[in-house]
Coordinates of C-alpha atoms in Angstrom, one line a residue:
Chain A
M637 CA 10.0 9.3 -27.0
L638 CA 12.1 9.6 -24.1
T639 CA 15.3 8.0 -24.0
T640 CA 16.2 7.4 -20.4
A641 CA 19.9 6.8 -22.1
N642 CA 20.8 10.9 -22.2
L643 CA 19.8 11.2 -18.5
P644 CA 23.0 12.3 -16.6
G645 CA 24.4 9.4 -14.2
E646 CA 24.6 11.4 -11.0
V647 CA 23.4 14.8 -10.3
T648 CA 24.3 17.5 -7.4
I649 CA 21.6 18.5 -5.8
W650 CA 21.9 22.1 -4.9
E651 CA 20.0 22.0 -1.2
V652 CA 19.0 26.4 -0.8
G653 CA 16.7 25.3 1.9
P654 CA 18.3 26.9 5.2
R655 CA 18.5 30.3 2.7
D656 CA 16.6 30.7 0.0
G657 CA 13.8 28.3 2.0
L658 CA 13.9 30.4 4.9
Q659 CA 14.8 33.7 3.7
N660 CA 10.8 34.0 2.7
E661 CA 9.5 31.8 5.4
K662 CA 8.1 34.5 8.0
T663 CA 8.3 32.1 11.0
V664 CA 11.3 33.7 13.1
I665 CA 14.0 30.2 12.8
D666 CA 16.6 31.0 16.3
L667 CA 20.5 30.2 15.5
G668 CA 20.4 27.2 17.3
T669 CA 17.8 25.7 15.4
K670 CA 19.3 27.2 11.7
L671 CA 22.8 25.8 12.8
E672 CA 21.0 22.3 13.8
F673 CA 18.8 22.0 10.2
L674 CA 22.6 22.6 8.4
D675 CA 24.3 19.7 10.6
R676 CA 20.7 17.6 9.9
L677 CA 21.1 18.4 6.1
A678 CA 24.4 17.4 6.0
G679 CA 23.9 13.9 8.3
A680 CA 21.3 13.2 5.7
G681 CA 24.0 13.5 2.9
L682 CA 23.6 16.4 1.3
R683 CA 27.1 17.7 -0.2
T684 CA 26.1 21.4 -1.3
I685 CA 24.0 23.4 1.3
E686 CA 23.8 26.7 0.8
A687 CA 23.7 28.3 4.6
T688 CA 22.9 32.0 4.8
S689 CA 22.9 35.1 2.5
F690 CA 24.6 38.2 3.6
V691 CA 21.7 40.5 2.3
H692 CA 20.9 43.3 4.0
P693 CA 18.9 42.7 7.6
R694 CA 16.8 45.4 5.9
W695 CA 15.3 42.7 3.7
V696 CA 16.0 39.6 4.6
P697 CA 15.9 40.2 8.8
Q698 CA 15.6 35.8 9.1
L699 CA 19.7 35.8 7.9
A700 CA 20.4 38.2 9.8
D701 CA 22.8 36.2 11.8
A702 CA 24.8 35.3 8.8
A703 CA 27.9 35.8 10.8
D704 CA 27.3 34.3 13.6
L705 CA 25.7 31.6 12.0
L706 CA 29.1 30.8 10.1
A707 CA 31.0 31.2 13.3
K708 CA 29.4 28.9 14.8
L709 CA 28.9 26.1 12.1
E710 CA 30.6 23.0 12.6
R711 CA 31.6 22.5 9.0
R712 CA 31.8 18.4 8.1
A713 CA 34.1 17.5 5.6
G714 CA 33.2 16.8 2.5
V715 CA 30.5 19.3 2.5
R716 CA 30.6 22.3 0.8
Y717 CA 28.7 25.7 2.3
P718 CA 28.4 28.5 -0.4
V719 CA 26.4 31.9 0.9
L720 CA 24.8 34.3 -1.0
V721 CA 26.3 37.3 -1.6
P722 CA 24.3 40.8 -3.3
N723 CA 27.6 43.3 -4.0
E724 CA 30.9 43.8 -2.8
R725 CA 30.1 45.0 0.6
G726 CA 28.2 41.5 0.8
L727 CA 31.5 39.9 -0.1
E728 CA 33.5 41.4 2.4
R729 CA 31.6 40.4 5.3
A730 CA 31.8 36.8 3.4
L731 CA 35.2 36.6 3.1
A732 CA 35.5 37.9 6.7
A733 CA 33.5 34.8 7.8
G734 CA 36.0 32.6 5.9
V735 CA 33.9 30.9 3.2
E736 CA 34.6 29.4 0.7
S737 CA 32.1 29.2 -2.2
I738 CA 29.8 32.0 -3.1
A739 CA 26.8 33.1 -4.9
I740 CA 25.3 35.9 -7.0
F741 CA 21.9 37.1 -7.8
A742 CA 21.2 38.7 -11.1
S743 CA 18.3 39.0 -13.3
A744 CA 17.0 37.8 -16.5
T745 CA 14.7 41.0 -16.8
E746 CA 15.0 44.8 -16.7
T747 CA 11.9 45.0 -14.5
F748 CA 13.2 42.6 -11.5
A749 CA 16.6 44.1 -11.7
R750 CA 15.2 47.1 -11.1
R751 CA 13.4 46.4 -8.6
N752 CA 15.3 43.8 -6.9
L753 CA 18.8 45.6 -7.5
N754 CA 18.1 48.9 -8.3
R755 CA 20.3 48.7 -11.2
S756 CA 19.1 48.4 -15.2
L757 CA 19.8 44.8 -17.0
D758 CA 23.2 46.0 -17.8
E759 CA 23.9 48.0 -15.1
Q760 CA 23.6 45.2 -13.0
F761 CA 27.1 43.6 -15.1
A762 CA 28.9 46.2 -14.0
M763 CA 27.8 45.6 -9.9
F764 CA 28.3 42.1 -9.9
D765 CA 31.9 42.2 -11.8
P766 CA 34.2 43.4 -9.0
V767 CA 32.7 40.9 -6.6
V768 CA 34.2 38.2 -9.2
R769 CA 36.7 39.3 -9.6
R770 CA 37.5 39.9 -6.1
A771 CA 36.1 36.5 -5.0
R772 CA 37.9 34.5 -7.7
D773 CA 41.6 36.7 -6.6
E774 CA 40.5 35.4 -3.3
G775 CA 40.3 31.5 -4.1
L776 CA 36.8 31.5 -3.9
E777 CA 34.5 29.3 -6.1
V778 CA 31.5 31.5 -7.6
R779 CA 27.4 30.4 -8.5
A780 CA 25.4 33.0 -10.5
Y781 CA 21.1 33.0 -10.0
L782 CA 19.8 33.9 -12.8
S783 CA 15.9 34.9 -12.0
M784 CA 13.2 35.3 -14.1
C785 CA 14.4 33.6 -16.6
F786 CA 11.0 32.3 -17.4
G787 CA 8.0 34.9 -17.0
D788 CA 8.1 38.0 -15.0
P789 CA 4.9 39.0 -13.1
W790 CA 5.8 42.6 -14.9
E791 CA 7.1 41.5 -18.5
G792 CA 5.3 38.2 -19.0
K793 CA 7.3 35.8 -21.2
V794 CA 10.6 36.2 -21.3
P795 CA 12.9 36.1 -24.7
V796 CA 15.1 32.7 -24.4
A797 CA 17.6 35.5 -26.2
Q798 CA 17.7 37.5 -23.6
V799 CA 18.1 35.5 -20.3
V800 CA 21.4 33.2 -23.1
R801 CA 22.6 36.6 -23.2
A802 CA 22.6 37.0 -19.8
G803 CA 23.7 34.2 -18.7
K804 CA 26.7 34.0 -20.8
R805 CA 28.4 37.4 -19.3
L806 CA 27.7 36.3 -15.8
L807 CA 29.6 33.0 -17.5
D808 CA 32.3 34.6 -19.0
M809 CA 32.8 37.0 -16.2
G810 CA 34.4 34.2 -14.3
C811 CA 31.2 32.6 -12.5
F812 CA 31.6 28.4 -12.2
Q813 CA 28.0 27.7 -12.5
L814 CA 24.6 29.2 -13.8
S815 CA 21.5 28.8 -12.1
L816 CA 18.8 29.1 -14.3
G817 CA 15.6 30.6 -12.3
D818 CA 11.7 30.1 -12.8
T819 CA 11.4 32.6 -9.3
I820 CA 7.4 32.6 -10.0
G821 CA 7.3 28.9 -11.4
V822 CA 5.6 29.4 -14.4
A823 CA 7.5 27.2 -16.8
T824 CA 6.2 24.5 -18.7
A825 CA 9.2 21.4 -19.7
G826 CA 9.0 22.7 -23.7
Q827 CA 10.6 26.1 -22.4
V828 CA 13.1 24.7 -20.4
E829 CA 14.1 22.1 -23.0
E830 CA 13.8 25.2 -25.3
L831 CA 16.3 27.5 -23.3
I832 CA 18.9 25.1 -22.1
T833 CA 19.3 24.1 -25.6
A834 CA 20.1 27.6 -26.6
F835 CA 23.2 27.8 -24.4
D836 CA 26.1 26.1 -26.2
S837 CA 27.2 23.9 -23.3
V838 CA 25.0 22.2 -20.5
G839 CA 28.1 21.4 -18.4
A840 CA 27.8 24.9 -16.4
L841 CA 24.1 25.1 -16.6
A842 CA 21.8 24.9 -13.0
V843 CA 18.1 24.7 -12.7
H844 CA 16.2 26.3 -10.2
F845 CA 12.5 25.4 -10.2
H846 CA 9.6 26.8 -8.2
D847 CA 6.4 24.4 -8.0
T848 CA 3.9 27.2 -7.6
Y849 CA 1.9 25.9 -10.8
G850 CA 2.9 22.1 -9.7
Q851 CA 5.1 22.3 -12.7
A852 CA 8.7 21.7 -10.7
L853 CA 9.3 18.6 -11.5
A854 CA 7.9 18.0 -14.9
N855 CA 10.3 21.0 -15.9
T856 CA 13.2 19.0 -14.2
L857 CA 13.0 16.3 -15.6
A858 CA 13.1 18.2 -18.9
A859 CA 16.3 19.3 -17.9
L860 CA 17.5 15.8 -17.0
H861 CA 17.0 14.7 -20.6
C862 CA 19.0 18.0 -21.8
G863 CA 21.5 16.5 -20.0
V864 CA 21.8 18.9 -17.0
S865 CA 23.4 17.8 -13.6
T866 CA 22.7 20.2 -10.9
V867 CA 19.0 20.7 -9.5
D868 CA 18.2 23.0 -6.6
S869 CA 15.9 22.1 -4.3
S870 CA 14.9 23.5 -0.7
A871 CA 14.6 20.7 2.3
G872 CA 10.5 20.0 2.6
G873 CA 9.8 22.7 0.0
L874 CA 10.8 25.5 2.6
G875 CA 10.1 28.6 1.1
G876 CA 7.1 30.4 -0.6
C877 CA 6.6 32.1 -3.7
P878 CA 7.0 36.0 -3.1
F879 CA 4.8 36.6 -6.2
A880 CA 2.0 34.8 -5.5
G881 CA -1.0 34.1 -2.6
S882 CA 0.2 30.4 -2.9
A883 CA 2.7 28.5 -0.5
T884 CA 4.4 26.5 -2.8
G885 CA 8.2 27.8 -3.1
N886 CA 11.0 25.6 -4.3
L887 CA 11.0 21.9 -5.1
A888 CA 10.9 19.6 -2.2
T889 CA 14.3 18.0 -2.4
E890 CA 12.6 15.3 -1.2
D891 CA 10.6 14.8 -4.3
L892 CA 14.1 15.7 -6.1
V893 CA 15.4 12.5 -5.0
W894 CA 12.5 10.2 -5.5
L895 CA 12.4 10.9 -9.4
L896 CA 16.2 10.5 -9.1
D897 CA 15.6 7.6 -7.5
G898 CA 13.4 6.1 -9.7
L899 CA 15.5 7.1 -12.8
G900 CA 18.5 5.4 -11.0
I901 CA 20.6 8.9 -10.6
Q902 CA 22.8 9.0 -7.9
H903 CA 22.7 11.5 -5.7
G904 CA 24.3 10.8 -2.6
A905 CA 20.9 11.6 0.1
D906 CA 19.5 9.5 2.4
L907 CA 15.2 9.9 1.8
P908 CA 14.2 8.7 5.8
A909 CA 16.7 11.3 7.4
L910 CA 15.6 13.9 5.0
V911 CA 12.1 13.6 5.5
E912 CA 12.7 13.6 9.1
T913 CA 14.7 16.5 8.9
S914 CA 11.9 18.2 7.1
V915 CA 9.3 17.0 9.7
W916 CA 11.1 18.7 12.2
M917 CA 11.2 21.6 10.6
A918 CA 7.8 21.9 9.5
E919 CA 7.1 21.4 14.0
K920 CA 9.3 24.3 14.4
L921 CA 7.4 26.5 11.7
G922 CA 4.4 25.5 12.5
K923 CA 2.9 24.7 8.9
P924 CA 3.1 21.2 7.0
S925 CA 5.5 20.4 4.8
A926 CA 4.6 21.3 1.1
S927 CA 6.8 18.3 0.2
R928 CA 4.4 15.9 -0.9
V929 CA 6.9 13.2 -0.1
V930 CA 7.6 14.4 3.2
T931 CA 3.5 14.4 3.8
A932 CA 3.2 11.1 2.2
L933 CA 5.9 9.0 4.4
A934 CA 5.5 11.5 7.5
A935 CA 1.3 10.6 7.7
P936 CA 0.0 7.3 9.2
P937 CA -2.1 5.1 6.7
R938 CA -5.5 5.7 5.9
Chain B
M90 CA 17.5 15.2 -25.0
L91 CA 14.0 15.7 -25.0
T92 CA 12.3 16.0 -28.5
T93 CA 8.8 18.2 -28.4
A94 CA 8.6 17.2 -32.1
N95 CA 7.2 13.8 -30.8
L96 CA 4.2 15.4 -28.6
P97 CA 0.9 14.6 -29.5
G98 CA -0.4 17.7 -31.4
E99 CA -3.4 17.0 -29.4
V100 CA -4.6 15.3 -25.7
T101 CA -7.7 14.5 -24.6
I102 CA -8.6 14.7 -20.5
W103 CA -10.3 12.1 -19.2
E104 CA -12.0 14.1 -16.3
V105 CA -12.3 11.3 -13.4
G106 CA -13.5 14.2 -10.8
P107 CA -17.1 13.2 -10.1
R108 CA -16.7 9.5 -9.8
D109 CA -12.6 8.7 -9.0
G110 CA -12.6 11.9 -7.1
L111 CA -15.1 12.0 -5.1
Q112 CA -15.7 8.5 -4.6
N113 CA -12.3 9.1 -2.2
E114 CA -13.5 12.1 -0.4
K115 CA -14.7 11.7 3.3
T116 CA -17.4 14.7 2.8
V117 CA -20.7 13.9 1.4
I118 CA -21.8 15.7 -1.6
D119 CA -25.6 15.9 -2.6
L120 CA -27.0 15.6 -5.7
G121 CA -27.8 18.7 -7.2
T122 CA -23.9 19.9 -6.1
K123 CA -22.8 17.1 -8.2
L124 CA -25.2 17.6 -10.7
E125 CA -23.8 21.6 -11.0
F126 CA -20.8 20.0 -10.8
L127 CA -20.7 18.2 -14.0
D128 CA -22.1 21.0 -15.6
R129 CA -19.9 23.4 -14.5
L130 CA -17.1 20.7 -16.2
A131 CA -18.9 20.7 -19.3
G132 CA -19.3 24.1 -19.8
A133 CA -15.7 24.3 -18.7
G134 CA -14.3 22.9 -22.3
L135 CA -13.9 19.5 -20.8
R136 CA -15.1 16.6 -23.7
T137 CA -15.0 13.7 -21.2
I138 CA -16.4 13.8 -17.8
E139 CA -16.3 10.3 -16.1
A140 CA -19.8 11.2 -14.2
T141 CA -20.2 7.9 -11.8
S142 CA -19.9 4.6 -10.6
F143 CA -21.9 2.0 -10.4
V144 CA -20.0 -0.2 -7.7
H145 CA -22.3 -1.1 -4.8
P146 CA -23.3 1.2 -2.6
R147 CA -21.7 0.2 0.0
W148 CA -17.7 0.0 -1.1
V149 CA -18.7 3.8 -2.8
P150 CA -21.4 5.2 -0.6
Q151 CA -20.8 8.7 -1.7
L152 CA -22.4 7.2 -5.5
A153 CA -25.1 5.0 -4.2
D154 CA -27.4 8.0 -5.9
A155 CA -26.0 6.9 -9.8
A156 CA -28.7 5.9 -11.1
D157 CA -30.9 9.3 -9.8
L158 CA -27.8 11.3 -11.1
L159 CA -27.8 9.8 -14.5
A160 CA -31.7 10.5 -14.8
K161 CA -31.3 13.8 -13.5
L162 CA -27.7 15.1 -15.9
E163 CA -28.9 17.2 -18.6
R164 CA -26.2 16.0 -21.1
R165 CA -24.0 18.7 -23.2
A166 CA -24.0 17.9 -26.6
G167 CA -20.3 16.7 -27.7
V168 CA -19.6 16.1 -24.3
R169 CA -19.4 12.0 -23.3
Y170 CA -20.4 10.8 -19.2
P171 CA -18.6 7.5 -19.1
V172 CA -19.7 5.6 -15.5
L173 CA -17.8 2.8 -13.8
V174 CA -19.1 -0.4 -14.1
P175 CA -17.6 -3.5 -11.5
N176 CA -19.6 -6.6 -13.0
E177 CA -22.6 -7.9 -14.8
R178 CA -25.1 -6.5 -11.6
G179 CA -23.8 -2.4 -12.8
L180 CA -23.6 -3.3 -15.8
E181 CA -27.5 -3.6 -16.0
R182 CA -27.9 -0.6 -13.9
A183 CA -26.0 1.3 -16.2
L184 CA -28.3 0.1 -19.5
A185 CA -30.9 1.0 -17.2
A186 CA -29.6 4.3 -16.9
G187 CA -28.9 4.7 -21.2
V188 CA -25.7 5.3 -20.6
E189 CA -23.4 4.9 -23.4
S190 CA -19.6 5.0 -22.5
I191 CA -18.7 2.3 -19.2
A192 CA -15.2 1.8 -17.5
I193 CA -14.2 -1.7 -16.3
F194 CA -11.4 -1.9 -13.6
A195 CA -9.0 -4.5 -13.1
S196 CA -6.0 -5.1 -11.1
A197 CA -2.5 -5.9 -12.4
T198 CA -1.5 -7.4 -9.7
E199 CA -2.9 -11.0 -7.9
T200 CA -3.4 -9.4 -4.1
F201 CA -4.9 -6.5 -5.2
A202 CA -7.1 -8.2 -7.3
R203 CA -8.3 -10.5 -4.2
R204 CA -8.8 -7.3 -2.3
N205 CA -10.5 -5.2 -4.4
L206 CA -12.4 -7.9 -6.4
N207 CA -12.3 -11.2 -4.4
R208 CA -11.0 -13.1 -7.6
S209 CA -7.4 -13.9 -8.4
L210 CA -5.5 -12.1 -11.2
D211 CA -6.8 -14.8 -13.8
E212 CA -10.8 -15.3 -12.2
Q213 CA -10.9 -11.4 -12.8
F214 CA -11.0 -11.6 -16.5
A215 CA -13.5 -14.5 -16.3
M216 CA -15.5 -12.3 -14.9
F217 CA -15.3 -9.3 -17.2
D218 CA -15.4 -11.0 -20.5
P219 CA -19.3 -11.0 -20.3
V220 CA -19.4 -7.3 -19.0
V221 CA -17.5 -6.5 -21.6
R222 CA -19.2 -8.6 -24.3
R223 CA -23.0 -7.9 -23.6
A224 CA -21.4 -4.0 -23.6
R225 CA -20.2 -3.9 -26.8
D226 CA -23.3 -5.9 -28.1
E227 CA -25.5 -3.1 -26.6
G228 CA -23.2 -0.2 -28.5
L229 CA -21.3 0.8 -25.7
E230 CA -17.7 1.7 -25.6
V231 CA -15.9 0.4 -22.6
R232 CA -12.4 1.2 -21.4
A233 CA -10.5 -0.7 -18.8
Y234 CA -8.4 0.8 -16.0
L235 CA -5.9 -1.2 -15.1
S236 CA -4.8 -0.1 -11.2
M237 CA -1.6 -1.2 -9.6
C238 CA 0.6 -0.9 -12.9
F239 CA 4.0 0.2 -11.2
G240 CA 3.7 0.0 -7.4
D241 CA 1.2 -2.1 -5.6
P242 CA 1.7 -1.7 -1.6
W243 CA 1.5 -5.2 -1.0
E244 CA 4.2 -6.9 -3.6
G245 CA 6.8 -3.4 -4.4
K246 CA 7.1 -2.7 -7.8
V247 CA 5.5 -4.6 -10.1
P248 CA 7.2 -6.3 -13.3
V249 CA 6.3 -4.7 -16.7
A250 CA 5.6 -8.4 -18.3
Q251 CA 3.2 -9.0 -15.7
V252 CA 1.4 -5.7 -16.8
V253 CA 1.6 -5.5 -20.3
R254 CA 0.1 -9.4 -20.0
A255 CA -3.3 -8.3 -18.0
G256 CA -3.6 -4.9 -19.9
K257 CA -3.3 -6.8 -23.5
R258 CA -6.0 -9.4 -22.2
L259 CA -8.3 -6.3 -21.3
L260 CA -8.1 -4.8 -25.0
D261 CA -8.2 -8.0 -26.6
M262 CA -11.6 -8.7 -24.8
G263 CA -13.0 -5.4 -26.5
C264 CA -12.1 -2.7 -24.4
F265 CA -11.1 0.2 -26.7
Q266 CA -9.1 2.1 -24.3
L267 CA -6.2 0.7 -21.8
S268 CA -6.1 3.7 -18.8
L269 CA -2.4 2.3 -17.1
G270 CA -2.9 3.1 -13.4
D271 CA -0.5 4.3 -10.5
T272 CA -2.7 3.8 -8.1
I273 CA -0.5 4.5 -4.8
G274 CA 1.0 7.3 -6.7
V275 CA 4.9 5.8 -6.3
A276 CA 5.7 5.6 -10.4
T277 CA 8.7 7.5 -11.9
A278 CA 9.7 8.6 -15.5
G279 CA 11.9 6.2 -16.1
Q280 CA 8.8 3.1 -14.9
V281 CA 6.5 5.3 -17.1
E282 CA 8.6 5.2 -20.4
E283 CA 9.6 0.8 -19.9
L284 CA 6.1 -0.1 -19.3
I285 CA 4.5 2.3 -22.2
T286 CA 7.2 1.2 -25.0
A287 CA 6.7 -2.5 -23.4
F288 CA 3.1 -2.1 -25.5
D289 CA 3.1 -3.4 -29.4
S290 CA 1.3 0.0 -29.9
V291 CA 0.3 3.6 -28.2
G292 CA -2.8 4.2 -29.9
A293 CA -5.1 2.8 -27.1
L294 CA -3.3 3.3 -23.9
A295 CA -4.0 6.0 -21.7
V296 CA -2.3 7.2 -17.9
H297 CA -4.2 7.3 -14.5
F298 CA -1.1 9.2 -12.5
H299 CA -2.1 10.0 -8.5
D300 CA 0.2 12.8 -7.3
T301 CA 1.1 11.3 -3.5
Y302 CA 4.7 11.7 -4.1
G303 CA 4.5 14.3 -6.2
Q304 CA 5.3 12.6 -10.0
A305 CA 2.0 12.5 -11.4
L306 CA 3.5 16.3 -14.4
A307 CA 6.5 14.3 -14.6
N308 CA 5.5 10.6 -15.4
T309 CA 2.5 12.2 -18.1
L310 CA 5.4 14.4 -19.1
A311 CA 7.1 10.8 -19.6
A312 CA 3.7 9.7 -21.2
L313 CA 3.4 11.9 -23.7
H314 CA 6.4 12.0 -24.7
C315 CA 5.9 8.4 -25.7
G316 CA 2.7 9.4 -27.1
V317 CA -0.3 8.8 -25.6
S318 CA -2.7 11.5 -26.2
T319 CA -5.2 10.9 -23.5
V320 CA -4.8 11.6 -19.5
D321 CA -7.1 11.0 -16.9
S322 CA -7.3 14.0 -14.5
S323 CA -9.2 15.6 -11.4
A324 CA -10.7 19.3 -11.0
G325 CA -8.7 20.6 -8.3
G326 CA -7.1 17.1 -7.4
L327 CA -10.0 15.7 -5.7
G328 CA -9.2 12.2 -4.3
G329 CA -7.1 11.8 -1.7
C330 CA -5.1 8.6 -2.2
P331 CA -6.8 5.8 -0.2
F332 CA -3.7 3.3 0.9
A333 CA -1.2 6.6 2.2
G334 CA -2.0 9.2 4.9
S335 CA -1.3 11.5 2.0
A336 CA -4.0 14.2 1.1
T337 CA -3.1 14.2 -2.2
G338 CA -4.8 11.9 -4.6
N339 CA -5.5 12.5 -8.2
L340 CA -3.2 14.8 -11.1
A341 CA -5.1 18.1 -10.6
T342 CA -6.7 19.0 -14.1
E343 CA -5.5 22.4 -13.9
D344 CA -1.9 21.7 -13.2
L345 CA -2.0 19.0 -16.4
V346 CA -4.1 22.3 -18.3
W347 CA -0.7 24.6 -17.5
L348 CA 1.9 21.3 -18.6
L349 CA 0.0 21.1 -22.3
D350 CA -1.1 25.5 -23.0
G351 CA 3.1 25.3 -22.2
L352 CA 3.9 22.7 -24.8
G353 CA 1.3 23.8 -26.9
I354 CA -1.4 20.7 -27.0
Q355 CA -4.3 21.6 -27.6
H356 CA -7.7 20.1 -25.1
G357 CA -10.5 22.7 -25.4
A358 CA -10.7 23.5 -21.6
D359 CA -10.5 26.8 -20.0
L360 CA -8.4 27.4 -17.0
P361 CA -10.5 29.9 -15.7
A362 CA -13.4 28.0 -15.3
L363 CA -11.7 25.2 -14.4
V364 CA -10.5 26.9 -11.4
E365 CA -13.4 28.7 -10.4
T366 CA -15.1 25.1 -10.4
S367 CA -12.8 23.6 -8.5
V368 CA -12.9 26.7 -5.7
W369 CA -16.6 25.6 -5.5
M370 CA -16.2 22.4 -5.1
A371 CA -13.2 23.2 -2.4
E372 CA -15.8 25.2 -0.8
K373 CA -18.5 21.9 -0.5
L374 CA -15.8 19.9 1.0
G375 CA -14.4 22.2 2.9
K376 CA -10.7 21.9 2.1
P377 CA -8.9 23.9 0.2
S378 CA -8.1 22.3 -3.9
A379 CA -4.7 20.0 -3.4
S380 CA -4.0 21.5 -7.6
R381 CA -0.9 24.0 -7.1
V382 CA -2.7 25.6 -10.2
V383 CA -5.7 26.1 -8.4
T384 CA -3.5 27.3 -5.1
A385 CA -1.8 30.0 -7.4
L386 CA -4.6 31.6 -9.1
A387 CA -7.6 31.5 -6.5
A388 CA -4.9 33.1 -3.6
P389 CA -4.6 37.1 -3.2
P390 CA -0.9 38.0 -3.9
R391 CA 1.1 38.5 -1.0

């Protein structure tokens, strides 16, 4: 039986729509729209909003305006705006832009490390180590994404011990949080429980689920029951899955909020304001939101 | 923490696509296509397939061919084909068609009982009592759907005690199973746990979730952890929600199968055959499947 008593009383929603969401959307979004998007999300009560990425524009043209965006961003009090930083060059650009919080993006598998970072699974840590050290020396907080934690398009199911080993190296390096990513959306609830409980402690763990196979929210529920209290999500479910033909990508923030509200878990977000924002962004992208909640609340009753 | 040890080892998938799915689809599906649909679902390993409904054709024109369909249906060995029966008149038609398994459709709320059955919450039992008695005298098994178990469009949140009272009356009447329905898809996992554990025993309970707000699979996970071992679902997620503008209705059988496979729960269905069937039916309906799994597996890789 489930025991709601084990659930966290409060959850931090780590909003990734402006970064992970937009970087996977093909329609070009201009700087003004991005700034309005960030402001609307903050206005809707989100307190952690991943703003952009300093990955080379060749790989993520959608976010080539990262420096401009951060220069023009009107930061709201009490809101954290992390940015993704791929390497030392990216960190330099992030420091020049005055960011206070960064995230690095590592792989739990050999093949994806080679394809995404052109490094072996072990070599990636040597690349990240000086980034994390320098960032911390500059007073920044550093989050680590660990991708392909459950399945990998080339390697299939990923062994738990391998994920835990990689995750611990990132935490030992000085990252304050480890976001366990189901990059291709294949995980199921039992796997989630197995992985999370294989770590010594849950305090530094966050989860990042994709809804490619409809499992994102069930996986989130499993993680919450294991004590995880930071959940990544994307307003309107922005961002397709780059490894499947499916249009569904990140867990939608609105669907997460519906679950949290039902469970009585505090999160600080304002659902109608989020829905309004996602409807507005869906118009900019010229396609309907992937969020079930947005679809249901925004549609006229039949 | 979740404990997978409490999960059932085997789950009965109660496939409702041909009945609950099609009755809510506006595109007219001809008899031959329905027969092929039923045969494909049985061929895909499903062992309980709700075939049609004897509700008056005025209310459900899509299923006006129920008698014809049952006359022409080539039943497969080991497959159960229940039909929905609204009242004594419907039961007569079902008996004439030689059915062995029926389902009745009750309401957990006063307003929906009046709107859907033109009876009060209490009066509906007087209507169902002779139906169940006669059906059992004829050797039929009778399932009870209990709708609006979590939220109601007119009454809001539905009290647990009210649902348990109504459910017990249906079981006491002689129904072998009670399917707890979230007719408008608003339930969340904590509510599901609260309702299921309020019954003395879980053995006679099934769950019927709609994905209107993206919660269907998370709710299913909660129910499985409470020991529920019969889950209603609809191939391809057929069937919109009649009380919301949303296109998403029943939990998709394929998404359920993905979860069950991940949890190591036996169910007997063949996922590729189900996906192929849902892609075929989506073409007949002229719109994409609402199932995430169907969308992901049927789409060409990007």
